[in-house]
Tab-separated table of C-alpha atoms in Angstrom:
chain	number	residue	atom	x	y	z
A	12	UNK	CA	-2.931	-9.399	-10.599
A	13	UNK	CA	-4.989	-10.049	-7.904
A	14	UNK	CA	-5.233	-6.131	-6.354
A	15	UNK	CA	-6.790	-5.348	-9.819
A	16	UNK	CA	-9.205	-7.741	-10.152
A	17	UNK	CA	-10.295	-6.564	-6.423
A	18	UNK	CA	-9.716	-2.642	-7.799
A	19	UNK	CA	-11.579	-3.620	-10.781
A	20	UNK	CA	-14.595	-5.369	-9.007
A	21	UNK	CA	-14.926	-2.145	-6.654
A	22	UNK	CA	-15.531	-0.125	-9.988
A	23	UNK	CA	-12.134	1.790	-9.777
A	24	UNK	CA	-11.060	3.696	-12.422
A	25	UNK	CA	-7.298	2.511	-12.539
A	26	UNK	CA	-4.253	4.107	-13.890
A	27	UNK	CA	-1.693	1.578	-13.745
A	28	UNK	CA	2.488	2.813	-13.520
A	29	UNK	CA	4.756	-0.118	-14.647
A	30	UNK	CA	8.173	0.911	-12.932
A	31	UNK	CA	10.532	-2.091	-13.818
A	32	UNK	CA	13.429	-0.406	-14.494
A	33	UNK	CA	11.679	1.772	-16.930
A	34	UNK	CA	9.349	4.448	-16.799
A	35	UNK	CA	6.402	2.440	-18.952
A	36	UNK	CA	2.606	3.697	-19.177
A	37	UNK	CA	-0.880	2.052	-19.075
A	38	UNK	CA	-4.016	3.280	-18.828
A	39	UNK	CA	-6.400	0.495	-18.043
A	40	UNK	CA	-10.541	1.269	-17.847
A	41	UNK	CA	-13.026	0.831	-16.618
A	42	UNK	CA	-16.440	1.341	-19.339
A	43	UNK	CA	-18.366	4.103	-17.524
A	44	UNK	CA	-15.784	6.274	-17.349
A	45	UNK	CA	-16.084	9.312	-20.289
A	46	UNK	CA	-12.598	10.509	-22.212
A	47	UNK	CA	-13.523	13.773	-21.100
A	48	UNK	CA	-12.625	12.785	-17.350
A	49	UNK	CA	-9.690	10.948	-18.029
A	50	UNK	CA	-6.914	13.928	-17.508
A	51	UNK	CA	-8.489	14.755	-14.254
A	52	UNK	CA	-8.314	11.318	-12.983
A	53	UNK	CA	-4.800	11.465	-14.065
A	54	UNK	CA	-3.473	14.980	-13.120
A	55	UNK	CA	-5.661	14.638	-9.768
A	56	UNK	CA	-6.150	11.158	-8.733
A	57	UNK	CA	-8.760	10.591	-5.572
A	58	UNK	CA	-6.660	7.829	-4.391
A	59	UNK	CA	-3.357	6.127	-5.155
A	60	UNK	CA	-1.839	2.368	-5.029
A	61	UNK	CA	1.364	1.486	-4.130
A	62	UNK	CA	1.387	-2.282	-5.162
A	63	UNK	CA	3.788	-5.045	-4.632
A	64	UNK	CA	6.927	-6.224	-6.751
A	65	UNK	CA	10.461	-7.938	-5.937
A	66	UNK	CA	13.716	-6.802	-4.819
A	67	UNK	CA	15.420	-4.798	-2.550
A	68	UNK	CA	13.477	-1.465	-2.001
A	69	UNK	CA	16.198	0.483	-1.378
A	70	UNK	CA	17.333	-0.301	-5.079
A	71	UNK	CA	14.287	1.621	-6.255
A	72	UNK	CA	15.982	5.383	-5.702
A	73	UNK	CA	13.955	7.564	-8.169
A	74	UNK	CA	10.608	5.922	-7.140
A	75	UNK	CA	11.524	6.963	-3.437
A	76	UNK	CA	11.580	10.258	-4.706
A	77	UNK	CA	8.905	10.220	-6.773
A	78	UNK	CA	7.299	8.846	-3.336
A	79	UNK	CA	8.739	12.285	-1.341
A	80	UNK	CA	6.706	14.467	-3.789
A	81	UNK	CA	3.410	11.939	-3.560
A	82	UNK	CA	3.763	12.022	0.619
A	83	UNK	CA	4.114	16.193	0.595
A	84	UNK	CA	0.760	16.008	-1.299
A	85	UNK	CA	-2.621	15.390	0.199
A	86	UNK	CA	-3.511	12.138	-2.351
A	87	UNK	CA	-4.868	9.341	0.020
A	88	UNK	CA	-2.529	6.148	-0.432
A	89	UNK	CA	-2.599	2.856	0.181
A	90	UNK	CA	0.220	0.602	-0.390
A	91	UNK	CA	1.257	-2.970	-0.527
A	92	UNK	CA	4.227	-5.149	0.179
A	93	UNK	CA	6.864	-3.716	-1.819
A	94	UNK	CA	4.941	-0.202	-1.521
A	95	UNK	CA	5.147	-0.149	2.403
A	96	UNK	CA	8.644	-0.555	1.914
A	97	UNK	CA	8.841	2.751	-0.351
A	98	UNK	CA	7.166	4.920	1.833
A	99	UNK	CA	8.455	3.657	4.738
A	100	UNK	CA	12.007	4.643	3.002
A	101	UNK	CA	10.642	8.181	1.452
A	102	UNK	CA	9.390	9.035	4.963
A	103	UNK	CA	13.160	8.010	6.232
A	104	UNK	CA	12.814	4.931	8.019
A	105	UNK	CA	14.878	1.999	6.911
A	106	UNK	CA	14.276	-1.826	5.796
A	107	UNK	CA	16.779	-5.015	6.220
A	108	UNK	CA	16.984	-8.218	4.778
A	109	UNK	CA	14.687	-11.068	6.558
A	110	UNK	CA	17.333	-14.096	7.324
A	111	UNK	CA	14.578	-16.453	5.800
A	112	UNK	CA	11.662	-14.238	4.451
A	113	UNK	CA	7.922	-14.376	5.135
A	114	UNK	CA	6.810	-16.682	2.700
A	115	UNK	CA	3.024	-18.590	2.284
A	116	UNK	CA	-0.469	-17.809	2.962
A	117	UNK	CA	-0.809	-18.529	7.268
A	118	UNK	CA	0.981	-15.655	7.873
A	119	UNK	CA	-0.702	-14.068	11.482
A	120	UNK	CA	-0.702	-10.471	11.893
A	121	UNK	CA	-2.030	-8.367	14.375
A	122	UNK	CA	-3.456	-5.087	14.382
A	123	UNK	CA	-2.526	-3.242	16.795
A	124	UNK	CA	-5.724	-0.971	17.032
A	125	UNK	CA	-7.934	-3.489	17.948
A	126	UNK	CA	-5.795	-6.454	19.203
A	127	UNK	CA	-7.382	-9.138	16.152
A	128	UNK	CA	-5.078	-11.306	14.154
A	129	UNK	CA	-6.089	-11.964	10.812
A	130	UNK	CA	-4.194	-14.976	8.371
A	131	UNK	CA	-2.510	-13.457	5.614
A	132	UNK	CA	-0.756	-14.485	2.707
A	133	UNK	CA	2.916	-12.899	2.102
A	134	UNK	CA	6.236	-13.429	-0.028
A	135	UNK	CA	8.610	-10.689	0.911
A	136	UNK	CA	12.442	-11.243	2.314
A	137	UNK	CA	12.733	-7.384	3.102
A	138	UNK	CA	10.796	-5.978	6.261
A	139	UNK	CA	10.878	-2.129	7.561
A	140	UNK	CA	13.062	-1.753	10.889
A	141	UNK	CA	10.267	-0.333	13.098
A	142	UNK	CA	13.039	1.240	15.211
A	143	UNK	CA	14.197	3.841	12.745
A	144	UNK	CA	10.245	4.927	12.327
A	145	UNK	CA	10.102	8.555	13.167
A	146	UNK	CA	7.007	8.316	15.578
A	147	UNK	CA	5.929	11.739	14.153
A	148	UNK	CA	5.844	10.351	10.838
A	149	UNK	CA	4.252	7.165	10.573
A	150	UNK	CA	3.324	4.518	13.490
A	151	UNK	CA	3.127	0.681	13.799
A	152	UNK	CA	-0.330	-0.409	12.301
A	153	UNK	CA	-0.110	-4.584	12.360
A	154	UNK	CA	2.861	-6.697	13.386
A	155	UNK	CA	3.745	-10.266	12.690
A	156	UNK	CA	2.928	-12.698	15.370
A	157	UNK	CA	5.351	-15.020	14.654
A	158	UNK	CA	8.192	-13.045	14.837
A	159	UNK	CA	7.145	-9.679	15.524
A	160	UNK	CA	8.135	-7.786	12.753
A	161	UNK	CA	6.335	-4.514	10.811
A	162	UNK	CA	3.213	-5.756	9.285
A	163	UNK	CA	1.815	-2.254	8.775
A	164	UNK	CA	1.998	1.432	9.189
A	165	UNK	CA	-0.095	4.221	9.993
A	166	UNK	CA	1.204	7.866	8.769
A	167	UNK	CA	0.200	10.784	11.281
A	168	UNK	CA	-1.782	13.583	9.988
A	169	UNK	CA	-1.945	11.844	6.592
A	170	UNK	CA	-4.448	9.453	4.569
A	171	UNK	CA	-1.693	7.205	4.266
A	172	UNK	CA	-1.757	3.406	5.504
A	173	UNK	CA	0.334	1.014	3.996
A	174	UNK	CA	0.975	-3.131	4.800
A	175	UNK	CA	3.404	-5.432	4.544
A	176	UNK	CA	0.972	-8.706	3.645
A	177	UNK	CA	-1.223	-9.322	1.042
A	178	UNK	CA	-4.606	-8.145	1.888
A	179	UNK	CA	-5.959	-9.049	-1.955
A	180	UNK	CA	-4.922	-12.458	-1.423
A	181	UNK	CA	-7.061	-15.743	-0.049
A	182	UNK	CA	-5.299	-17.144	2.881
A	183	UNK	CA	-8.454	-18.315	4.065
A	184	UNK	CA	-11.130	-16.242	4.482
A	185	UNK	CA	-10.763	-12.430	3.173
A	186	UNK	CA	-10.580	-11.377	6.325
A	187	UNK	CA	-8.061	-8.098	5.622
A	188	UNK	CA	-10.498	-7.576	2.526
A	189	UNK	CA	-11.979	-4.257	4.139
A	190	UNK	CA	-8.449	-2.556	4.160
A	191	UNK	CA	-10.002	-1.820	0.581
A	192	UNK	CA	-13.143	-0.261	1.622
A	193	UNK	CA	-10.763	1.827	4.327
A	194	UNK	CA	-8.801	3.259	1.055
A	195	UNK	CA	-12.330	4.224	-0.613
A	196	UNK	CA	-13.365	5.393	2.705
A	197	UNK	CA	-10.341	7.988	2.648
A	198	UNK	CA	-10.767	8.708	-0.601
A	199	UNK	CA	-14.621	9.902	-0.348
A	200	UNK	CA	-13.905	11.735	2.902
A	201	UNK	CA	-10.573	13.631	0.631
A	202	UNK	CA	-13.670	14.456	-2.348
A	203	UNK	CA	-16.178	15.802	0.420
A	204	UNK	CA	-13.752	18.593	1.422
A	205	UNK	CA	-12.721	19.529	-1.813
């Protein structure tokens, strides 16, 4: 997939969960990385990936609480798509069914931080309802242009961000590529005060 070929070109080590309806496990490597440091990396991750996949998120039960635990802990995450979704429904907001989905790669979304819209490629038809965000929790990060819907979130006292679009994808220019270095960025900054 495209997020770990980016992963992978960033020198990540990368422990990949396969959750389709079954609890599957690969480890994939990368070379410099001894078998010595392998159980740390998996018992105490620096970082962790919520990627994107299909379906209804609300269907996915015992990954949104498998996602309670993960949020209680102090792991930086970063999460895609289908991962926004989850957190956004572990942290107890809700999603709904788009009426046509966001499909293509000319996507516009904003970020609300800074007022730039960047192009981005998508393919969801389920979108978090910003209104049930609990602005304790998390708070709006990027919204659609188009039709102003949650492109992103923000959690509060957490290293948690999470976005509805497809950063790792080429709409154009990579223009959402540093969202990556922002996840290594929390990561590093979780390492120096350990």
């Amino acid at each position: 997939s495209s997020i770990m070929k980016r992963l992978f070109t960033l020198a990540f080590f990368v422990i990949t969960v396969l959750s389709l309806f079954a609890a599957t496990y690969s480890v994939k490597t990368v070379p410099n990385v001894h078998i010595e440091n392998r159980t740390r990396y998996i018992s105490n991750p620096d970082g962790i990936m919520l990627s994107n996949g299909p379906g209804d998120p609300k269907e996915c039960t015992e990954i949104i609480e498998e996602l309670k635990k993960l949020y209680a802990s102090d792991v930086p995450m970063f999460a895609i798509c289908l991962g926004h979704q989850l957190m956004a429904l572990a942290t107890g907001a809700d999603t709904h069914k788009l009426k046509y989905g966001h499909r293509g790669a000319n996507h516009p979304v904003k970020d609300l931080k800074t007022g730039r819209v960047y192009i981005s490629s998508q393919n969801h038809g389920y979108v978090v309802d910003e209104t049930t965000l609990d602005p304790n929790v998390a708070k709006p990060a990027f919204e659609n242009v188009n039709d102003k819907t949650n492109e992103g979130l923000e959690y509060v006292g957490k290293n948690i961000f999470t976005v509805q679009f497809h950063p790792e994808a080429c709409a154009g220019p990579q223009d959402t590529a540093y969202l990556f270095d922002r996840f290594i960025d929390m990561m590093k900054m979780k390492k120096e005060e350990q």
